Tab-separated table of C-alpha atoms in Angstrom:
chain	number	residue	atom	x	y	z
M	46	UNK	CA	0.003	-0.004	-0.002
M	47	UNK	CA	1.415	3.382	-0.961
M	48	UNK	CA	1.474	6.101	1.646
M	49	UNK	CA	-1.942	7.680	1.999
M	50	UNK	CA	-2.147	10.639	4.372
M	51	UNK	CA	-5.203	10.632	6.615
M	52	UNK	CA	-6.929	13.561	8.297
M	53	UNK	CA	-6.246	14.071	12.025
M	54	UNK	CA	-8.405	11.617	13.966
M	55	UNK	CA	-9.268	10.487	17.472
M	56	UNK	CA	-10.012	6.742	17.375
M	57	UNK	CA	-12.093	5.706	20.383
M	58	UNK	CA	-12.203	1.932	20.792
M	59	UNK	CA	-14.958	0.599	23.053
M	60	UNK	CA	-13.875	-2.872	24.139
M	61	UNK	CA	-10.167	-1.997	23.935
M	62	UNK	CA	-9.238	-4.710	26.470
M	63	UNK	CA	-10.859	-7.420	24.371
M	64	UNK	CA	-9.605	-10.021	21.903
M	65	UNK	CA	-10.577	-8.192	18.685
M	66	UNK	CA	-8.685	-5.054	19.661
M	67	UNK	CA	-5.592	-7.018	20.652
M	68	UNK	CA	-5.490	-9.335	17.612
M	69	UNK	CA	-6.674	-6.976	14.868
M	70	UNK	CA	-7.199	-3.326	15.700
M	71	UNK	CA	-3.954	-2.343	17.435
M	72	UNK	CA	-1.749	-4.217	14.900
M	73	UNK	CA	-3.675	-2.658	11.990
M	74	UNK	CA	-3.369	0.859	13.382
M	75	UNK	CA	0.340	0.279	13.985
M	76	UNK	CA	0.823	-0.824	10.374
M	77	UNK	CA	-0.877	2.378	9.202
M	78	UNK	CA	1.489	4.285	11.491
M	79	UNK	CA	4.549	2.511	10.050
M	80	UNK	CA	3.412	3.311	6.503
M	81	UNK	CA	2.955	6.992	7.325
M	82	UNK	CA	-0.820	7.045	6.920
M	83	UNK	CA	-1.114	7.947	10.609
M	84	UNK	CA	1.446	10.595	11.506
M	85	UNK	CA	1.574	13.004	14.428
M	86	UNK	CA	-2.042	14.118	14.510
M	87	UNK	CA	-3.870	11.038	15.764
M	88	UNK	CA	-4.756	9.489	19.107
M	89	UNK	CA	-6.154	6.130	20.228
M	90	UNK	CA	-8.415	6.221	23.280
M	91	UNK	CA	-8.964	2.741	24.652
M	92	UNK	CA	-12.229	2.283	26.562
M	93	UNK	CA	-13.133	-0.728	28.700
M	94	UNK	CA	-14.836	-1.927	31.852
M	95	UNK	CA	-11.565	-2.992	33.529
M	96	UNK	CA	-10.112	-0.591	36.092
M	97	UNK	CA	-6.769	-0.444	34.317
M	98	UNK	CA	-4.136	2.201	34.720
M	99	UNK	CA	-2.655	3.854	31.648
M	100	UNK	CA	0.488	1.763	32.175
M	101	UNK	CA	-1.486	-1.484	32.155
M	102	UNK	CA	-3.224	-0.524	28.949
M	103	UNK	CA	-0.069	0.557	27.110
M	104	UNK	CA	1.562	-2.731	28.128
M	105	UNK	CA	-1.478	-4.504	26.672
M	106	UNK	CA	-0.978	-2.616	23.404
M	107	UNK	CA	2.770	-3.338	23.472
M	108	UNK	CA	2.153	-7.088	23.901
M	109	UNK	CA	-0.212	-6.992	20.927
M	110	UNK	CA	2.285	-5.250	18.663
M	111	UNK	CA	5.311	-7.306	19.729
M	112	UNK	CA	3.405	-10.503	18.928
M	113	UNK	CA	2.126	-9.308	15.545
M	114	UNK	CA	4.677	-7.003	13.918
M	115	UNK	CA	8.063	-7.700	12.352
M	116	UNK	CA	9.001	-4.032	12.680
M	117	UNK	CA	9.116	-3.131	16.355
M	118	UNK	CA	11.345	-0.054	16.148
M	119	UNK	CA	8.527	2.476	16.435
M	120	UNK	CA	6.328	0.791	19.034
M	121	UNK	CA	7.312	3.302	21.709
M	122	UNK	CA	6.482	6.333	19.564
M	123	UNK	CA	3.109	4.755	18.557
M	124	UNK	CA	2.206	4.073	22.175
M	125	UNK	CA	2.700	7.751	22.987
M	126	UNK	CA	-0.552	8.297	21.060
M	127	UNK	CA	-2.464	5.694	23.138
M	128	UNK	CA	-4.315	6.234	26.401
M	129	UNK	CA	-7.042	4.501	28.407
M	130	UNK	CA	-10.278	5.327	30.182
M	131	UNK	CA	-12.230	2.835	32.308
M	132	UNK	CA	-15.914	3.118	31.536
M	133	UNK	CA	-19.445	2.005	32.417
M	134	UNK	CA	-21.468	1.912	29.194
M	135	UNK	CA	-24.757	2.514	31.018
M	136	UNK	CA	-23.655	5.428	33.229
M	137	UNK	CA	-23.938	8.986	31.907
M	138	UNK	CA	-21.252	10.222	34.301
M	139	UNK	CA	-18.783	7.864	32.581
M	140	UNK	CA	-19.570	9.487	29.242
M	141	UNK	CA	-19.072	12.953	30.704
M	142	UNK	CA	-15.571	11.902	31.871
M	143	UNK	CA	-15.011	10.360	28.426
M	144	UNK	CA	-15.967	13.618	26.749
M	145	UNK	CA	-13.499	15.540	28.906
M	146	UNK	CA	-10.714	13.096	28.002
M	147	UNK	CA	-11.623	13.266	24.286
M	148	UNK	CA	-11.575	17.066	24.392
M	149	UNK	CA	-8.130	16.995	26.054
M	150	UNK	CA	-6.739	14.660	23.381
M	151	UNK	CA	-8.310	16.817	20.677
M	152	UNK	CA	-6.353	19.791	22.032
M	153	UNK	CA	-3.096	17.899	22.698
M	154	UNK	CA	-2.854	16.306	19.238
M	155	UNK	CA	-4.663	19.046	17.262
M	156	UNK	CA	-7.334	16.662	15.920
M	157	UNK	CA	-9.848	19.208	14.572
M	158	UNK	CA	-12.666	17.486	16.453
M	159	UNK	CA	-12.611	14.395	14.148
M	160	UNK	CA	-13.809	11.269	15.989
M	161	UNK	CA	-14.287	7.605	15.168
M	162	UNK	CA	-16.241	5.492	17.662
M	163	UNK	CA	-15.313	1.810	17.169
M	164	UNK	CA	-17.691	-0.543	19.012
M	165	UNK	CA	-15.621	-3.723	19.448
M	166	UNK	CA	-18.170	-5.023	21.940
M	167	UNK	CA	-21.130	-7.356	22.226
M	168	UNK	CA	-24.021	-6.182	19.993
M	169	UNK	CA	-26.425	-5.781	22.907
M	170	UNK	CA	-24.507	-2.633	23.925
M	171	UNK	CA	-24.616	-0.926	20.505
M	172	UNK	CA	-27.858	0.928	21.056
M	173	UNK	CA	-27.042	1.950	24.638
M	174	UNK	CA	-23.646	3.368	23.652
M	175	UNK	CA	-24.903	5.317	20.661
M	176	UNK	CA	-27.752	6.800	22.705
M	177	UNK	CA	-25.255	8.064	25.315
M	178	UNK	CA	-22.725	9.310	22.745
M	179	UNK	CA	-25.439	11.607	21.394
M	180	UNK	CA	-27.146	12.534	24.668
M	181	UNK	CA	-23.908	13.190	26.579
M	182	UNK	CA	-22.354	15.388	23.937
M	183	UNK	CA	-19.540	13.261	22.475
M	184	UNK	CA	-20.879	13.767	18.957
M	185	UNK	CA	-21.068	17.557	19.441
M	186	UNK	CA	-17.900	18.444	17.612
M	187	UNK	CA	-16.821	20.594	14.691
M	188	UNK	CA	-15.138	17.686	12.924
M	189	UNK	CA	-16.548	14.424	11.548
M	190	UNK	CA	-18.072	11.662	13.697
M	191	UNK	CA	-18.163	8.080	12.413
M	192	UNK	CA	-19.487	4.917	14.065
M	193	UNK	CA	-17.894	1.537	13.315
M	194	UNK	CA	-19.929	-1.537	14.202
M	195	UNK	CA	-18.865	-5.188	14.122
M	196	UNK	CA	-21.212	-8.004	13.132
M	197	UNK	CA	-23.638	-9.391	13.950
M	198	UNK	CA	-26.018	-6.557	13.151
M	199	UNK	CA	-29.097	-8.130	14.741
M	200	UNK	CA	-29.955	-11.843	14.679
M	201	UNK	CA	-32.868	-11.567	12.249
M	202	UNK	CA	-34.650	-8.848	10.275
M	203	UNK	CA	-36.901	-7.545	13.118
M	204	UNK	CA	-33.976	-7.251	15.570
M	205	UNK	CA	-31.729	-5.666	12.922
M	206	UNK	CA	-34.489	-3.192	12.054
M	207	UNK	CA	-34.995	-2.239	15.713
M	208	UNK	CA	-31.236	-1.799	16.234
M	209	UNK	CA	-30.890	0.289	13.086
M	210	UNK	CA	-33.805	2.496	14.155
M	211	UNK	CA	-32.194	3.092	17.549
M	212	UNK	CA	-28.724	3.864	16.136
M	213	UNK	CA	-30.166	6.177	13.481
M	214	UNK	CA	-31.499	8.422	16.243
M	215	UNK	CA	-27.871	9.336	17.010
M	216	UNK	CA	-26.006	8.780	13.718
M	217	UNK	CA	-27.014	9.193	10.086
M	218	UNK	CA	-26.596	6.341	7.616
M	219	UNK	CA	-23.597	8.160	6.119
M	220	UNK	CA	-21.884	8.120	9.530
M	221	UNK	CA	-22.394	4.365	10.139
M	222	UNK	CA	-19.695	1.935	9.009
M	223	UNK	CA	-20.825	-1.705	9.378
M	224	UNK	CA	-17.737	-3.881	9.091
M	225	UNK	CA	-17.699	-7.097	7.098
M	226	UNK	CA	-14.014	-7.986	7.218
M	227	UNK	CA	-14.336	-10.156	4.076
M	228	UNK	CA	-14.839	-6.904	2.142
M	229	UNK	CA	-11.337	-5.845	3.202
M	230	UNK	CA	-9.648	-8.969	1.828
M	231	UNK	CA	-7.335	-8.336	-1.103
M	232	UNK	CA	-8.874	-10.802	-3.552
M	233	UNK	CA	-12.485	-9.981	-2.593
M	234	UNK	CA	-11.719	-6.378	-3.548
M	235	UNK	CA	-10.153	-7.758	-6.738
M	236	UNK	CA	-13.436	-9.321	-7.907
M	237	UNK	CA	-14.593	-6.015	-9.367
M	238	UNK	CA	-11.244	-5.414	-11.069
M	239	UNK	CA	-11.134	-8.907	-12.597
M	240	UNK	CA	-14.635	-8.408	-13.952
M	241	UNK	CA	-14.668	-4.791	-15.079
M	242	UNK	CA	-11.065	-4.222	-16.156
M	243	UNK	CA	-10.635	-7.219	-18.478
M	244	UNK	CA	-12.150	-7.550	-21.951
M	245	UNK	CA	-11.439	-11.267	-21.623
M	246	UNK	CA	-14.080	-11.718	-18.915
M	247	UNK	CA	-16.684	-8.955	-18.973
M	248	UNK	CA	-18.411	-10.056	-22.241
M	249	UNK	CA	-18.603	-13.620	-20.910
M	250	UNK	CA	-19.866	-12.774	-17.418
M	251	UNK	CA	-23.476	-13.908	-17.877
M	252	UNK	CA	-25.775	-16.896	-18.293
M	253	UNK	CA	-24.807	-17.449	-21.944
M	254	UNK	CA	-21.249	-18.463	-21.046
M	255	UNK	CA	-21.159	-19.389	-17.332
M	256	UNK	CA	-22.682	-22.677	-16.122
M	257	UNK	CA	-22.286	-22.162	-12.370
M	258	UNK	CA	-20.298	-20.283	-9.737
M	259	UNK	CA	-19.096	-21.882	-6.504
M	260	UNK	CA	-18.163	-19.962	-3.366
M	261	UNK	CA	-16.523	-21.941	-0.558
M	262	UNK	CA	-15.424	-20.735	2.863
M	263	UNK	CA	-14.251	-23.678	4.959
M	264	UNK	CA	-12.575	-23.634	8.364
M	265	UNK	CA	-10.523	-26.385	9.984
M	266	UNK	CA	-11.250	-25.110	13.505
M	267	UNK	CA	-14.388	-26.187	15.278
M	268	UNK	CA	-16.564	-24.025	17.431
M	269	UNK	CA	-14.087	-24.366	20.343
M	270	UNK	CA	-15.032	-21.913	23.141
M	271	UNK	CA	-17.711	-20.070	21.141
M	272	UNK	CA	-20.486	-22.534	21.922
M	273	UNK	CA	-22.728	-20.015	23.683
M	274	UNK	CA	-22.594	-17.620	20.710
M	275	UNK	CA	-22.838	-20.342	18.092
M	276	UNK	CA	-25.934	-21.923	19.614
M	277	UNK	CA	-27.717	-18.641	18.926
M	278	UNK	CA	-26.290	-18.017	15.463
M	279	UNK	CA	-25.248	-21.158	13.613
M	280	UNK	CA	-23.410	-21.084	10.298
M	281	UNK	CA	-26.334	-19.528	8.442
M	282	UNK	CA	-26.406	-16.337	10.510
M	283	UNK	CA	-22.684	-16.301	11.268
M	284	UNK	CA	-21.427	-16.665	7.668
M	285	UNK	CA	-24.128	-16.764	5.002
M	286	UNK	CA	-26.099	-13.631	5.918
M	287	UNK	CA	-23.024	-11.457	5.614
M	288	UNK	CA	-19.776	-12.851	4.147
M	289	UNK	CA	-21.195	-15.340	1.636
M	290	UNK	CA	-23.990	-13.149	0.283
M	291	UNK	CA	-21.608	-10.188	0.021
M	292	UNK	CA	-19.318	-12.223	-2.236
M	293	UNK	CA	-22.302	-13.356	-4.301
M	294	UNK	CA	-23.375	-9.727	-4.695
M	295	UNK	CA	-19.913	-8.681	-5.928
M	296	UNK	CA	-19.801	-11.574	-8.392
M	297	UNK	CA	-23.271	-10.905	-9.751
M	298	UNK	CA	-23.648	-7.118	-9.716
M	299	UNK	CA	-24.064	-5.095	-12.911
M	300	UNK	CA	-21.232	-2.744	-13.899
M	301	UNK	CA	-21.728	0.467	-11.882
M	302	UNK	CA	-21.707	3.763	-13.785
M	303	UNK	CA	-18.768	4.836	-11.570
M	304	UNK	CA	-16.680	3.475	-8.695
M	305	UNK	CA	-18.368	5.757	-6.186
M	306	UNK	CA	-19.646	4.326	-2.914
M	307	UNK	CA	-23.314	4.985	-3.740
M	308	UNK	CA	-23.145	3.394	-7.202
M	309	UNK	CA	-21.383	0.213	-6.081
M	310	UNK	CA	-23.715	-0.218	-3.124
M	311	UNK	CA	-26.727	0.385	-5.354
M	312	UNK	CA	-25.721	-2.416	-7.723
M	313	UNK	CA	-25.093	-4.827	-4.832
M	314	UNK	CA	-28.547	-4.069	-3.413
M	315	UNK	CA	-30.112	-4.858	-6.786
M	316	UNK	CA	-28.546	-8.310	-6.678
M	317	UNK	CA	-29.818	-8.947	-3.157
M	318	UNK	CA	-33.300	-7.839	-4.201
M	319	UNK	CA	-33.156	-10.319	-7.094
M	320	UNK	CA	-32.327	-13.353	-4.892
M	321	UNK	CA	-34.984	-16.014	-5.417
M	322	UNK	CA	-36.707	-16.414	-2.028
M	323	UNK	CA	-37.031	-19.946	-0.670
M	324	UNK	CA	-39.229	-20.844	2.272
M	325	UNK	CA	-41.036	-23.716	3.891
M	326	UNK	CA	-40.352	-27.203	2.505
M	327	UNK	CA	-38.801	-25.596	-0.580
M	328	UNK	CA	-35.761	-24.823	1.580
M	329	UNK	CA	-34.819	-28.508	1.495
M	330	UNK	CA	-34.507	-28.344	-2.312
M	331	UNK	CA	-32.115	-25.404	-2.238
M	332	UNK	CA	-30.178	-25.703	1.045
M	333	UNK	CA	-28.389	-28.390	3.054
M	334	UNK	CA	-27.428	-28.072	6.704
M	335	UNK	CA	-24.869	-30.073	8.593
M	336	UNK	CA	-23.407	-30.518	12.034
M	337	UNK	CA	-20.024	-32.085	12.665
M	338	UNK	CA	-19.536	-35.082	14.902
M	339	UNK	CA	-16.270	-36.619	16.174
M	340	UNK	CA	-13.636	-37.321	13.553
M	341	UNK	CA	-13.155	-40.864	12.266
M	342	UNK	CA	-10.296	-41.519	14.712
M	343	UNK	CA	-12.162	-40.157	17.693
M	344	UNK	CA	-9.427	-37.625	18.369
M	345	UNK	CA	-11.597	-34.542	17.781
M	346	UNK	CA	-14.865	-34.135	19.639
M	347	UNK	CA	-18.114	-33.322	17.895
M	348	UNK	CA	-20.001	-30.044	18.106
M	349	UNK	CA	-22.457	-31.313	20.746
M	350	UNK	CA	-19.573	-32.197	23.068
M	351	UNK	CA	-18.343	-28.597	23.306
M	352	UNK	CA	-19.039	-26.492	26.397
M	353	UNK	CA	-22.226	-24.388	26.371
M	354	UNK	CA	-23.713	-26.542	23.586
M	355	UNK	CA	-26.980	-28.492	23.968
M	356	UNK	CA	-26.314	-32.243	23.901
M	357	UNK	CA	-29.226	-32.562	21.455
M	358	UNK	CA	-28.470	-29.345	19.550
M	359	UNK	CA	-30.213	-28.589	16.254
M	360	UNK	CA	-27.709	-25.841	15.367
M	361	UNK	CA	-25.992	-26.122	11.996
M	362	UNK	CA	-22.209	-25.833	11.727
M	363	UNK	CA	-22.307	-26.273	7.937
M	364	UNK	CA	-24.466	-24.754	5.222
M	365	UNK	CA	-24.503	-25.428	1.498
M	366	UNK	CA	-27.005	-23.773	-0.795
M	367	UNK	CA	-28.044	-23.102	-4.337
M	368	UNK	CA	-28.707	-19.378	-4.697
M	369	UNK	CA	-30.598	-18.285	-7.792
M	370	UNK	CA	-30.603	-14.691	-9.010
M	371	UNK	CA	-33.735	-13.938	-10.975
M	372	UNK	CA	-32.597	-11.239	-13.352
M	373	UNK	CA	-31.731	-11.024	-17.048
M	374	UNK	CA	-27.972	-11.579	-16.661
M	375	UNK	CA	-28.086	-14.619	-14.377
M	376	UNK	CA	-31.345	-16.430	-15.213
M	377	UNK	CA	-30.759	-20.159	-14.754
M	378	UNK	CA	-27.188	-19.918	-13.384
M	379	UNK	CA	-26.805	-21.475	-9.890
M	380	UNK	CA	-24.498	-19.810	-7.377
M	381	UNK	CA	-23.467	-22.640	-5.053
M	382	UNK	CA	-22.257	-21.568	-1.622
M	383	UNK	CA	-20.874	-23.654	1.215
M	384	UNK	CA	-19.329	-22.841	4.568
M	385	UNK	CA	-18.551	-24.939	7.588
M	386	UNK	CA	-16.610	-25.539	10.773
M	387	UNK	CA	-14.167	-28.383	11.450
M	388	UNK	CA	-13.628	-29.188	7.783
M	389	UNK	CA	-10.605	-30.843	6.169
M	390	UNK	CA	-9.039	-27.646	4.767
M	391	UNK	CA	-9.020	-23.938	5.525
M	392	UNK	CA	-9.929	-22.211	2.281
M	393	UNK	CA	-11.978	-19.359	0.880
M	394	UNK	CA	-12.198	-19.754	-2.846
M	395	UNK	CA	-14.443	-18.791	-5.773
M	396	UNK	CA	-14.679	-21.057	-8.820
M	397	UNK	CA	-16.347	-19.721	-11.969
M	398	UNK	CA	-17.134	-22.622	-14.324
M	399	UNK	CA	-17.677	-21.676	-17.958
M	400	UNK	CA	-20.010	-23.624	-20.208
M	401	UNK	CA	-18.642	-26.335	-22.450
M	402	UNK	CA	-18.076	-25.483	-26.106
M	403	UNK	CA	-20.935	-26.604	-28.407
M	404	UNK	CA	-18.948	-29.410	-30.079
M	405	UNK	CA	-15.790	-31.063	-28.842
M	406	UNK	CA	-13.541	-31.675	-31.828
M	407	UNK	CA	-10.990	-33.324	-29.553
M	408	UNK	CA	-13.336	-35.829	-27.944
M	409	UNK	CA	-12.472	-39.511	-27.906
M	410	UNK	CA	-13.584	-42.454	-25.808
M	411	UNK	CA	-10.646	-42.132	-23.429
M	412	UNK	CA	-10.607	-38.372	-23.068
M	413	UNK	CA	-12.929	-35.388	-22.893
M	414	UNK	CA	-12.213	-31.699	-22.497
M	415	UNK	CA	-12.021	-30.200	-19.034
M	416	UNK	CA	-14.223	-27.157	-18.446
M	417	UNK	CA	-12.602	-23.738	-18.405
M	418	UNK	CA	-12.404	-22.392	-14.851
M	419	UNK	CA	-11.508	-19.064	-13.296
M	420	UNK	CA	-10.442	-19.631	-9.697
M	421	UNK	CA	-10.157	-16.681	-7.323
M	422	UNK	CA	-8.113	-17.652	-4.247
M	423	UNK	CA	-9.045	-15.477	-1.267
M	424	UNK	CA	-7.395	-17.237	1.676
M	425	UNK	CA	-5.005	-18.626	2.835
M	426	UNK	CA	-3.505	-18.177	-0.659
M	427	UNK	CA	-4.256	-15.006	-2.594
M	428	UNK	CA	-4.316	-15.069	-6.358
M	429	UNK	CA	-5.993	-16.154	-9.572
M	430	UNK	CA	-5.791	-19.366	-11.604
M	431	UNK	CA	-7.221	-19.793	-15.102
M	432	UNK	CA	-7.774	-23.399	-16.225
M	433	UNK	CA	-7.449	-23.872	-20.007
M	434	UNK	CA	-7.163	-26.791	-22.424
M	435	UNK	CA	-3.980	-27.151	-24.503
M	436	UNK	CA	-2.415	-29.827	-26.715
M	437	UNK	CA	-0.254	-32.421	-25.007
M	438	UNK	CA	3.383	-32.608	-26.051
M	439	UNK	CA	3.036	-35.740	-28.209
M	440	UNK	CA	2.327	-36.788	-31.776
M	441	UNK	CA	-1.420	-36.986	-31.341
M	442	UNK	CA	-4.126	-34.399	-30.702
M	443	UNK	CA	-4.822	-35.222	-27.063
M	444	UNK	CA	-5.422	-32.256	-24.793
M	445	UNK	CA	-4.399	-31.515	-21.232
M	446	UNK	CA	-5.582	-28.990	-18.641
M	447	UNK	CA	-3.045	-26.258	-17.983
M	448	UNK	CA	-3.134	-23.607	-15.303
M	449	UNK	CA	-2.179	-19.977	-15.704
M	450	UNK	CA	-1.565	-18.707	-12.186
M	451	UNK	CA	-0.863	-15.451	-10.417
M	452	UNK	CA	-0.041	-15.561	-6.727
M	453	UNK	CA	-0.473	-12.270	-4.896
M	454	UNK	CA	1.023	-13.921	-1.806
M	455	UNK	CA	4.353	-14.666	-3.481
M	456	UNK	CA	4.593	-11.266	-5.219
M	457	UNK	CA	3.599	-8.987	-2.367
M	458	UNK	CA	4.536	-11.228	0.550
M	459	UNK	CA	4.216	-9.648	3.971
M	460	UNK	CA	3.469	-6.253	2.434
M	461	UNK	CA	-0.122	-7.298	1.575
M	462	UNK	CA	-2.309	-5.234	3.951
M	463	UNK	CA	-4.514	-7.094	6.403
M	464	UNK	CA	-8.286	-6.678	5.939
M	465	UNK	CA	-8.768	-4.612	9.110
M	466	UNK	CA	-5.901	-2.326	8.126
M	467	UNK	CA	-7.621	-1.482	4.846
M	468	UNK	CA	-11.019	-1.008	6.433
M	469	UNK	CA	-9.715	1.231	9.232
M	470	UNK	CA	-7.942	3.366	6.636
M	471	UNK	CA	-11.126	3.591	4.546
M	472	UNK	CA	-13.111	4.682	7.604
M	473	UNK	CA	-10.594	7.395	8.541
M	474	UNK	CA	-10.698	8.626	4.932
M	475	UNK	CA	-14.501	8.534	4.889
M	476	UNK	CA	-14.760	5.896	2.132
M	477	UNK	CA	-17.700	3.600	2.942
M	478	UNK	CA	-17.544	1.526	-0.266
M	479	UNK	CA	-16.367	-1.635	1.497
M	480	UNK	CA	-18.815	-1.358	4.398
M	481	UNK	CA	-22.358	-2.655	4.265
M	482	UNK	CA	-25.272	-0.255	3.813
M	483	UNK	CA	-28.469	-0.804	5.769
M	484	UNK	CA	-30.295	-1.798	2.568
M	485	UNK	CA	-27.791	-4.646	2.054
M	486	UNK	CA	-28.276	-5.814	5.635
M	487	UNK	CA	-32.059	-5.628	5.302
M	488	UNK	CA	-32.309	-7.647	2.095
M	489	UNK	CA	-29.817	-10.311	3.222
M	490	UNK	CA	-31.696	-10.840	6.491
M	491	UNK	CA	-34.970	-11.038	4.598
M	492	UNK	CA	-33.519	-13.859	2.445
M	493	UNK	CA	-31.895	-15.754	5.323
M	494	UNK	CA	-34.793	-15.482	7.801
M	495	UNK	CA	-37.039	-17.701	5.680
M	496	UNK	CA	-34.428	-20.444	5.751
M	497	UNK	CA	-33.883	-20.049	9.496
M	498	UNK	CA	-37.606	-20.285	10.197
M	499	UNK	CA	-37.883	-23.607	8.383
M	500	UNK	CA	-34.799	-25.111	10.042
M	501	UNK	CA	-35.785	-23.988	13.515
M	502	UNK	CA	-39.260	-25.506	13.118
M	503	UNK	CA	-37.957	-28.870	11.848
M	504	UNK	CA	-35.353	-30.886	13.741
M	505	UNK	CA	-32.711	-32.631	11.615
M	506	UNK	CA	-32.632	-36.167	12.980
M	507	UNK	CA	-29.458	-37.003	11.039
M	508	UNK	CA	-27.274	-34.663	13.143
M	509	UNK	CA	-24.340	-35.046	13.459
M	510	UNK	CA	-24.150	-35.828	9.743
M	511	UNK	CA	-20.493	-35.233	8.863
M	512	UNK	CA	-17.316	-36.201	10.708
M	513	UNK	CA	-14.878	-33.510	11.819
M	514	UNK	CA	-12.069	-32.916	9.285
M	515	UNK	CA	-14.273	-33.823	6.283
M	516	UNK	CA	-15.798	-31.566	3.615
M	517	UNK	CA	-19.378	-31.757	4.867
M	518	UNK	CA	-22.419	-34.023	4.573
M	519	UNK	CA	-23.127	-36.242	1.552
M	520	UNK	CA	-26.363	-34.340	0.877
M	521	UNK	CA	-24.262	-31.339	-0.178
M	522	UNK	CA	-22.692	-33.362	-3.011
M	523	UNK	CA	-26.090	-34.765	-3.945
M	524	UNK	CA	-27.529	-31.253	-4.291
M	525	UNK	CA	-25.024	-30.436	-7.044
M	526	UNK	CA	-25.219	-33.873	-8.620
M	527	UNK	CA	-28.944	-33.341	-9.282
M	528	UNK	CA	-27.951	-30.387	-11.485
M	529	UNK	CA	-25.149	-32.320	-13.196
M	530	UNK	CA	-22.343	-30.591	-11.303
M	531	UNK	CA	-19.902	-31.369	-8.507
M	532	UNK	CA	-17.950	-29.354	-5.993
M	533	UNK	CA	-14.529	-28.378	-7.260
M	534	UNK	CA	-11.750	-29.297	-4.801
M	535	UNK	CA	-10.458	-26.389	-2.736
M	536	UNK	CA	-7.690	-28.104	-0.793
M	537	UNK	CA	-5.063	-28.755	-3.417
M	538	UNK	CA	-2.399	-26.138	-4.178
M	539	UNK	CA	-3.520	-24.562	-7.447
M	540	UNK	CA	-1.063	-21.677	-7.306
M	541	UNK	CA	2.094	-23.084	-8.795
M	542	UNK	CA	5.459	-21.711	-7.851
C-alpha cells in the first residue's frame, strides 16, 4: 500500500481490552502508522470496563504489537498516542468523563474534532452506547463523527431493524460503518477489477457463457469456546447472511456507472433484491445443513460435546445452498455456496465454471475436454488461476488442462495489507464503499430469515451428519449432482510456484 495521508483523527475503541482489539485493531493501526498514513495528529483512546491504569493498557498494546509485527522499532512512539479510560457503558457520568478526555486529546494532538467510535463489543450494547454518545455530547464536535460496528447486526430482520432505528437516532446512515471484514480482503476487492477491467471476462460474465459459480469458505477449527454464541447463530447467521452473500453480490452485480460508494452499493442491493426467495419445505430443495460429529479416529470431539452446547443441539455448523438470481444476466445460473466448521481444509475460494463449447472436436472415448475455470483464491492463498485446455506434447491431438496462475502472496509477501488495516484506513478517509449499507443488511436478512424459520421448526434427525475434518455431509454433493455438477476441490495447491 502506498502512503496515503489521513486527516487528524481520534479513534475511540470501546472494548479495547478485548480479543478483537488485541489481535486486529492495534496491529492494523500500527501498520498504518509505520506506513505513514497515521502521522503526528492522531490518538487512540482505549475504553473498557476494567479498572486499568494507563500503564497497564499501554503494556497490553505493546504485547499486541510485539506478537504481531516484524517491525518493532517504532512501538514506543506509537504508544505515545495511546491512552485508556475505564468506563461503564450505562452510566452517563462515565460518558461525561469520556468527553472531557476526548476534548483533552483533541487539544493535545490538534485533531480538529474528528472522531471515530469503534464498538468492538457485544451487539447488545450498541444501542445503549450510541444513545449516550449523542445525549452526553460526544458527537457535538466541529469535525466528523463516524461509528464503526462489528457484526452481527441483529440476529434476524426484526432485531436488525430495531437496532438500526435506535442507532439512526444518534447517527445518520452516512456516519455508520458496518464492518464485514471479508470486504477488506485483497482478492475480494479484486473481484470487481477482474470483472470490469478485463475484456477477456466482462463479455462472458453472464448466463450465456457461465454454467455455475461456486463460493466456498471452509474452516478447519471447530466451534471451540464459542459454543454459547454459536448456539444462537449457527453457520447460516454467522457466515451466509453477511460474508457469503456479500461475495455473491460482488460476483453478480451489474457494472456500476462509476466506482463511487453509492453506485457500487446500489448495484449490490439490486442483486440482493433479485435473490430467489425460498421458504417452507422448498428450503430442502435449495439448502443443506450439517453438524459435525467426532472425527473418524475419535481424536476430535463433535459439536455437541463442546461447552455451552446443547447435547441434542439442532444448530448447523455447515451450510450449502443453491442461490438463484432472478434477473436477465443470471437467469438459470446457480451460485453454489458452502461454509462450515471443522472441515478438512481452511480455504476461501471462488470457482467460476464456464459452459462447455458446443462441439468437442478433440473428444475420444478415453478423453474429454475439461471445463474452463476461473479460480479466485481469497485465503489462505491469494491469487488467480485460469484453467485452459492445451495440446499435449506428443504426436497426437490429445489435450491436457493447464493452469495460468498469479499468486499475490508470493509477489507482495508480507506487504499485503490485512483486511482490518484497509477497512480502518477507509473509515478514517470517509470511504464507505467496502462497508455494508443498511439496505444490504435488510435484504440479506430477509432472504436468510425464511431459511432459518424452516430449520428452527424442523429438527434434523441425522445430526451429526459429517465427521470432523471432512468436507461436509453427503447431501451437499447430492444437491449439485442433481444439477449435473460437482464441488470443485479447494484443498489442493492450485497456485504453482
